[in-house]
mmCIF file of C-alpha atoms in Angstrom:
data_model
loop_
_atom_site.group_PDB
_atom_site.id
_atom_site.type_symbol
_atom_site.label_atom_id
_atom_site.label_comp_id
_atom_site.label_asym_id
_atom_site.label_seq_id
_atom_site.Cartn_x
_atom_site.Cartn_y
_atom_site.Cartn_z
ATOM 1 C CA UNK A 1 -31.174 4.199 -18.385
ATOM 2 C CA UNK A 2 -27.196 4.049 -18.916
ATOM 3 C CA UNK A 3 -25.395 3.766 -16.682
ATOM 4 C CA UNK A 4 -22.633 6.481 -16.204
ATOM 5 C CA UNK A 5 -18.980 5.964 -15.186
ATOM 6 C CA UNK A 6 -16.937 8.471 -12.215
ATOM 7 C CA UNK A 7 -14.160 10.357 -14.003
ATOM 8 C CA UNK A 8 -11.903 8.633 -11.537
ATOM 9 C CA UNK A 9 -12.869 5.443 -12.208
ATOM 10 C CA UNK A 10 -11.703 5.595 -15.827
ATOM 11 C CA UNK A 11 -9.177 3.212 -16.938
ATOM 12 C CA UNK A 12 -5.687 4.964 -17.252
ATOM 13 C CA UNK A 13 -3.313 2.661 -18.745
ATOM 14 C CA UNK A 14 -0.240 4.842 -18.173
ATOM 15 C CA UNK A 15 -0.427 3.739 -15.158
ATOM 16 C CA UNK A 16 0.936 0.479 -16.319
ATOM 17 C CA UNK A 17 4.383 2.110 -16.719
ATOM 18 C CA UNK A 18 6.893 3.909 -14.003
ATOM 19 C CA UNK A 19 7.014 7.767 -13.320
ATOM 20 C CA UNK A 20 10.197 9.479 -11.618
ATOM 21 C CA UNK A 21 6.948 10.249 -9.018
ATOM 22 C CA UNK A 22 4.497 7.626 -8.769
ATOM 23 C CA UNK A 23 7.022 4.693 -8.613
ATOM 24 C CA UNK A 24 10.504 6.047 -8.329
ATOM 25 C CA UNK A 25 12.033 2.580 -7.162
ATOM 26 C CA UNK A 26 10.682 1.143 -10.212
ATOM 27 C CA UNK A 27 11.415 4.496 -12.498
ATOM 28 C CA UNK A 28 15.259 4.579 -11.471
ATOM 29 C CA UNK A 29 15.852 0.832 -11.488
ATOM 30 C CA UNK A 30 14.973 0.472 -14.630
ATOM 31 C CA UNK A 31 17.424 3.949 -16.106
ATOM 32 C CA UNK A 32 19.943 1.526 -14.511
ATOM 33 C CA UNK A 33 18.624 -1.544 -16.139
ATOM 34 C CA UNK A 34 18.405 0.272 -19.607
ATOM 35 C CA UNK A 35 21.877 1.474 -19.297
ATOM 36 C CA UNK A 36 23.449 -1.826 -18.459
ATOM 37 C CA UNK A 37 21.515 -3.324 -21.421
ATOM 38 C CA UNK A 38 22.810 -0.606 -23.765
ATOM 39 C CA UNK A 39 26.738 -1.651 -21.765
ATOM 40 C CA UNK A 40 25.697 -4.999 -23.151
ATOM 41 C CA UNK A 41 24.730 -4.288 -26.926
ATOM 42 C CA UNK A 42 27.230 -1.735 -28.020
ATOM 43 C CA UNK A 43 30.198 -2.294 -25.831
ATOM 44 C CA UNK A 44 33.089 -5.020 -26.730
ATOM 45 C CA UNK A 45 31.996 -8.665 -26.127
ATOM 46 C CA UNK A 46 34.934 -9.506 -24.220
ATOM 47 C CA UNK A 47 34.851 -6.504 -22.071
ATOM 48 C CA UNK A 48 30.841 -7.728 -21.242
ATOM 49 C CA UNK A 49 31.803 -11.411 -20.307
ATOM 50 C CA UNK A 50 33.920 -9.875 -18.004
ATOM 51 C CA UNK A 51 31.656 -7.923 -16.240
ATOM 52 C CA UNK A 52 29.180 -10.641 -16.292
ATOM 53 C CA UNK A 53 31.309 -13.194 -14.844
ATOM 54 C CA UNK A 54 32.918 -10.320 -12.402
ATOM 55 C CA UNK A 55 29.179 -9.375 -11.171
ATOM 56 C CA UNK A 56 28.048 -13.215 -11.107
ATOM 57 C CA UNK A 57 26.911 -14.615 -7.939
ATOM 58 C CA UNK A 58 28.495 -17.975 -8.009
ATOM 59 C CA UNK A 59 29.415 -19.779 -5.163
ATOM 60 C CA UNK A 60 33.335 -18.170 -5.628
ATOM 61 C CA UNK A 61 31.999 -14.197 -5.410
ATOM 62 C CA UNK A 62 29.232 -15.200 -3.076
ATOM 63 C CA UNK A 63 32.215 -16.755 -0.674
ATOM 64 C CA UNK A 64 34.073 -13.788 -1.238
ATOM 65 C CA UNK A 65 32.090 -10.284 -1.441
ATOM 66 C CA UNK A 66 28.229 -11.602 -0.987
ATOM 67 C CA UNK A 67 26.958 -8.092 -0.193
ATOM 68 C CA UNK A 68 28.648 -6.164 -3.025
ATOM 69 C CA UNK A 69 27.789 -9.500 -5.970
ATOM 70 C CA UNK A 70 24.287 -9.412 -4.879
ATOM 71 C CA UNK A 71 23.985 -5.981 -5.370
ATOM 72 C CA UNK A 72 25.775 -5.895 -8.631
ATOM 73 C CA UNK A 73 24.049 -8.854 -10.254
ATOM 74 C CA UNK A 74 21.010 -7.179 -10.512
ATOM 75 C CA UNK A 75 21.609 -4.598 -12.096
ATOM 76 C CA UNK A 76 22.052 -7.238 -15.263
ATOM 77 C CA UNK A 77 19.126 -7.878 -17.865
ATOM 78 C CA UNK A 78 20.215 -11.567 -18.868
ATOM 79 C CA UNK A 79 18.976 -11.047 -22.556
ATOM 80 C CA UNK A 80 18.269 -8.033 -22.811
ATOM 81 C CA UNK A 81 15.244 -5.231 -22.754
ATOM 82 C CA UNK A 82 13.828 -7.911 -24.599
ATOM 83 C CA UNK A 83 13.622 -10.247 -22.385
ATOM 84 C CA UNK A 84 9.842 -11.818 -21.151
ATOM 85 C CA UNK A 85 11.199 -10.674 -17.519
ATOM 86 C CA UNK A 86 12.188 -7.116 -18.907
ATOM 87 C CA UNK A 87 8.833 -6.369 -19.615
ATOM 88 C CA UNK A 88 7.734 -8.341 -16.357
ATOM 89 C CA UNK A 89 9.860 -6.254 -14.134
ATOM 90 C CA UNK A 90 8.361 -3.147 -15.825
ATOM 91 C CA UNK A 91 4.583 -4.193 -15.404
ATOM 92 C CA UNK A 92 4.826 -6.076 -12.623
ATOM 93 C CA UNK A 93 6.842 -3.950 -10.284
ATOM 94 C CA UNK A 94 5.092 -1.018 -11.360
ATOM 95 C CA UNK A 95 1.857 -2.456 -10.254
ATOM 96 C CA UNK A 96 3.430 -3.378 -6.833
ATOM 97 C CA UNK A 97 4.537 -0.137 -5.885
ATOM 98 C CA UNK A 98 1.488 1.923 -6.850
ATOM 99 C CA UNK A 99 0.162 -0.641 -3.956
ATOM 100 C CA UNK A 100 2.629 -0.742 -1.878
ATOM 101 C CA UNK A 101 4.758 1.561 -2.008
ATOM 102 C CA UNK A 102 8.483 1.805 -3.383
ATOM 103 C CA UNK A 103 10.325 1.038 -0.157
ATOM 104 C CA UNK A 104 8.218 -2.318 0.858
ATOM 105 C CA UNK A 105 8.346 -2.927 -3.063
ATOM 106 C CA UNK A 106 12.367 -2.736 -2.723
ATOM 107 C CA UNK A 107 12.159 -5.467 -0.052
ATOM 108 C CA UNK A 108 10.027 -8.277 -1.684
ATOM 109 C CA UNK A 109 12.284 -7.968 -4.813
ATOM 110 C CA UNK A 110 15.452 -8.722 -3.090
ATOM 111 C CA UNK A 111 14.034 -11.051 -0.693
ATOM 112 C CA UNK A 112 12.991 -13.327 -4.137
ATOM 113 C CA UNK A 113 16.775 -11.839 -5.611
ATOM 114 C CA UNK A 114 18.709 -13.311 -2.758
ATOM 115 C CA UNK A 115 17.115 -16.040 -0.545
ATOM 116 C CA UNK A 116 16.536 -17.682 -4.800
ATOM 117 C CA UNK A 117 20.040 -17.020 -5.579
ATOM 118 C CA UNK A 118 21.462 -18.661 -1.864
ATOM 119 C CA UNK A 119 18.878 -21.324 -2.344
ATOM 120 C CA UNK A 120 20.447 -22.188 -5.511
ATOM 121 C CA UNK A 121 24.055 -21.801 -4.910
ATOM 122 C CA UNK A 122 24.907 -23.517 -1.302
ATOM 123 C CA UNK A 123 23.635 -27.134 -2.862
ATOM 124 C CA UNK A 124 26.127 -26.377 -5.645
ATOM 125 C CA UNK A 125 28.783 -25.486 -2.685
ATOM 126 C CA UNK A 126 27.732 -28.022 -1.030
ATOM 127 C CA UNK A 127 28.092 -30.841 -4.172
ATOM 128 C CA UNK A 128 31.449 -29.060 -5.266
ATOM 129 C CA UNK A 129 32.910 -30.110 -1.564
ATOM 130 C CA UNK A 130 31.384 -33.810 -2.035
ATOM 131 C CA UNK A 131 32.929 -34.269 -5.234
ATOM 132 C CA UNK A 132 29.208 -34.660 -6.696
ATOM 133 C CA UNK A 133 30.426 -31.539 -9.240
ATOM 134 C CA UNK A 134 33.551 -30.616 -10.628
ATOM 135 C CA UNK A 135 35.531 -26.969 -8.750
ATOM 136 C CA UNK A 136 34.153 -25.563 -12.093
ATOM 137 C CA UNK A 137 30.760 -24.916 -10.782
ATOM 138 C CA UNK A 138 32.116 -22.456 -8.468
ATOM 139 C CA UNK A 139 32.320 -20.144 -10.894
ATOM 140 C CA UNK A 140 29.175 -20.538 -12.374
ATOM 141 C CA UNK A 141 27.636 -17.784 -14.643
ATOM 142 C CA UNK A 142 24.589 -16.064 -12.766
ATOM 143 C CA UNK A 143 23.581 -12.657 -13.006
ATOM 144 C CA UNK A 144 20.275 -10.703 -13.959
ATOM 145 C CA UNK A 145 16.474 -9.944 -12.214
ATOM 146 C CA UNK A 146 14.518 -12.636 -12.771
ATOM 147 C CA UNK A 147 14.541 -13.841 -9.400
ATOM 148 C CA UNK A 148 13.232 -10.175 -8.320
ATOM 149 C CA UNK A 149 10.429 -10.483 -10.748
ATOM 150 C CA UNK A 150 9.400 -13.984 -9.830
ATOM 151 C CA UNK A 151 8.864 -13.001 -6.008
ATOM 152 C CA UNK A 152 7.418 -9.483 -7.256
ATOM 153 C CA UNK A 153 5.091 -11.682 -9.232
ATOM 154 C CA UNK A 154 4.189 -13.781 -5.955
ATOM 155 C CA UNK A 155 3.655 -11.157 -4.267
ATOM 156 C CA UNK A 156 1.452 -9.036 -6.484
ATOM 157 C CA UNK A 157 -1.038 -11.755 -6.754
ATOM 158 C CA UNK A 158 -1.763 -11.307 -2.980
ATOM 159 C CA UNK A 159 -3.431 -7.681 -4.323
ATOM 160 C CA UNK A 160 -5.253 -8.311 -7.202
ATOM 161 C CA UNK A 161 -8.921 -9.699 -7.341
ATOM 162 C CA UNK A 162 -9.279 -13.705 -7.379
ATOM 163 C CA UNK A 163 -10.179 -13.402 -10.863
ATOM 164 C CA UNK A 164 -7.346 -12.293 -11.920
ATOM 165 C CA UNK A 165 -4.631 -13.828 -8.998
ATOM 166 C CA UNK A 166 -4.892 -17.383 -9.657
ATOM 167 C CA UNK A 167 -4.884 -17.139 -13.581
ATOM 168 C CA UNK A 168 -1.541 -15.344 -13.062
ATOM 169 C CA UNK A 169 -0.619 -17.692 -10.758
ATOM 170 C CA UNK A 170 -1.382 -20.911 -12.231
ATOM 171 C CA UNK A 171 0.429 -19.196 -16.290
ATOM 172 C CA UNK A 172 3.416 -17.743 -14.832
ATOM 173 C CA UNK A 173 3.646 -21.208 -12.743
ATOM 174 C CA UNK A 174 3.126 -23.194 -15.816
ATOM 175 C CA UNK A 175 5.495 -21.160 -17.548
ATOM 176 C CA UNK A 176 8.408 -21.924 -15.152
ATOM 177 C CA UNK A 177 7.558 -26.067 -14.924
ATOM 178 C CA UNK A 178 7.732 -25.791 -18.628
ATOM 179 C CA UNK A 179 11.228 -24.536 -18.223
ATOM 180 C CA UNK A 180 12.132 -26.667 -15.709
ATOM 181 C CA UNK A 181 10.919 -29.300 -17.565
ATOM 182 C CA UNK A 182 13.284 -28.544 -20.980
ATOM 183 C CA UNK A 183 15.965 -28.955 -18.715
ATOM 184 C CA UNK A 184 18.303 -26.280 -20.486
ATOM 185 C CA UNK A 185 19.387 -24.574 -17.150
ATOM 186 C CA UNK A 186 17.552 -26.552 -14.155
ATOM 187 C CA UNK A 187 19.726 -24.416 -10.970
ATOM 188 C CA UNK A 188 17.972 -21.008 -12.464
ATOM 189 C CA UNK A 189 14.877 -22.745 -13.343
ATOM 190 C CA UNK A 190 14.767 -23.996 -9.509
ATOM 191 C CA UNK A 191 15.692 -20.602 -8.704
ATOM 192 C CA UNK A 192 12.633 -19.287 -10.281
ATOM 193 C CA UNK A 193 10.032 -21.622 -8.494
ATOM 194 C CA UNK A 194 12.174 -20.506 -4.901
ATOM 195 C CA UNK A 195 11.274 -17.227 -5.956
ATOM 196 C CA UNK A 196 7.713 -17.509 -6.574
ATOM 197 C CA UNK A 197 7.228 -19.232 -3.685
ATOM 198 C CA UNK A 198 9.313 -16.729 -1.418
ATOM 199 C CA UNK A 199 6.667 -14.174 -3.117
ATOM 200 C CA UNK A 200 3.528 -16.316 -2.308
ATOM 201 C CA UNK A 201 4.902 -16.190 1.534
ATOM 202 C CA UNK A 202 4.398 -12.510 1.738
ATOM 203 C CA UNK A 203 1.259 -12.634 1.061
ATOM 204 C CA UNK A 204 0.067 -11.619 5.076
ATOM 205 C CA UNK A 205 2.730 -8.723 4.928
ATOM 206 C CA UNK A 206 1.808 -7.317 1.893
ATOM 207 C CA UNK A 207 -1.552 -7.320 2.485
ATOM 208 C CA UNK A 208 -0.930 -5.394 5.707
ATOM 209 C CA UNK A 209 1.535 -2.386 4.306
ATOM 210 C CA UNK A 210 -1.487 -2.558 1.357
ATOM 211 C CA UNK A 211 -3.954 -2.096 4.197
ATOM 212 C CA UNK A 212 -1.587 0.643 5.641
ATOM 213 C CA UNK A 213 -0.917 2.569 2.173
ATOM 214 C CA UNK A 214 -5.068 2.673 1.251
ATOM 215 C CA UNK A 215 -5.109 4.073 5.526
ATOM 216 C CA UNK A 216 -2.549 6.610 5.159
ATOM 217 C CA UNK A 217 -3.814 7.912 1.369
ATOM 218 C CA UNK A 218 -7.105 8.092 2.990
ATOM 219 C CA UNK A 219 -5.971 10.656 6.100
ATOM 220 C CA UNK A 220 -6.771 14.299 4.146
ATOM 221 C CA UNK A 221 -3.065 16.745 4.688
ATOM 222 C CA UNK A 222 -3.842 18.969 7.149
ATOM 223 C CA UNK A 223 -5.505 22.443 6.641
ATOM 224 C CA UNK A 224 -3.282 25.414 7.236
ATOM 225 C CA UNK A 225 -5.492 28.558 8.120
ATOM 226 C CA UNK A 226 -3.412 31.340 7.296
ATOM 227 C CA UNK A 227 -2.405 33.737 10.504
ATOM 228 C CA UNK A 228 -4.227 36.402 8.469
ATOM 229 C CA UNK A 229 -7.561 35.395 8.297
ATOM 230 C CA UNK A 230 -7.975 35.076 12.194
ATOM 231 C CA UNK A 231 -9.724 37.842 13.504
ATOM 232 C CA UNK A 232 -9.862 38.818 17.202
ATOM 233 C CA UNK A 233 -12.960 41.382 18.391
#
């Protein structure tokens, strides 16, 4: 006998991509993303290096504004839509919210986004005021979402079945020693693994507001008996 599959149990791959509904963190985000990115491609070069280097969270703008540049840098694509952590933020976020919700999905993104970028930054600080690097590294260029994704990426692992967890795990970790390991930009690369890790140490929260999103999609809404239909003798 064959056996038969629930309609609900169907795969629905649309659900790999953000709705305005079902994920609006990850829905409006990325509008913003997508019109920074066109910002980037059409408008003049020199007005974009500008705005890069105005939004960058180097150790200047960090000493300076830190709320408003950590904001503003992500809402950068460094390379594009076509970027390998475009396409992560889309899948991988996506995922995460659908478990967790768009709120809790908000925080693990700019815990990786921020605690990376300060992990990064104060040793540069830190070697600018030994005289280890020159008072050029101040102004360092860093912008863009990759940290976000990294600890998004962490922390989605903590959901998904062990056959699938530590394969991500172990080829998105391979992929960032690899970087590391060219040695073209070792602060960001650093940054990356921070991130990962940051994402890897939510694993006990996320697991609970998971626990508490399955609970609360459980509870049925409550039934409204209209006034009408109650009948006294």
């Amino acid at each position: 006998m064959r056996a038969t599959t629930a309609p609900g149990s169907l795969p629905r791959p649309w659900r790999l991509f953000p709705t305005p509904t079902g994920t609006p963190f990850t829905f409006w985000y990325l509008a913003v993303l997508l019109l920074t990115s066109l910002i980037t491609e059409y408008a003049d070069p020199a007005v974009v290096h500008a705005l890069h280097q105005g939004f960058s969270t180097d150790v200047a703008h960090l000493v300076g504004a830190p709320v408003p540049v950590l904001v503003a840098s992500a809402l950068w694509v460094a390379g594009g839509v076509a970027s390998p952590y475009a396409l992560g933020f889309v899948l991988v976020l996506t995922a995460l919210e659908r478990r967790i919700g768009g709120r809790h999905t908000a925080v693990v993104f700019l815990l990786g986004h921020v605690l990376a970028t300060l992990a990064t930054e104060i040793p540069v600080g830190a070697s600018v005021l030994t005289g280890g690097l020159p008072g050029t590294s101040l102004h360092r260029l860093d912008y863009g979402i990759s940290f976000g994704v990294a600890a998004s990426v962490g922390a989605l692992a903590a959901l998904l079945p062990w056959w699938s967890r530590w394969p991500l795990l172990l080829a998105f970790g391979w992929m960032l020693l690899d970087d590391l390991m060219a040695f073209t930009d070792p602060m960001t690369n650093w940054g990356h693994l921070i991130a990962l890790a940051i994402g890897i140490a939510t694993w006990p929260v996320v697991r609970r507001w998971r626990r508490a999103t399955v609970a609360r999609d459980a509870v049925p809404p409550p039934v409204r008996v209209p006034a009408t239909s109650v009948r006294f003798p």
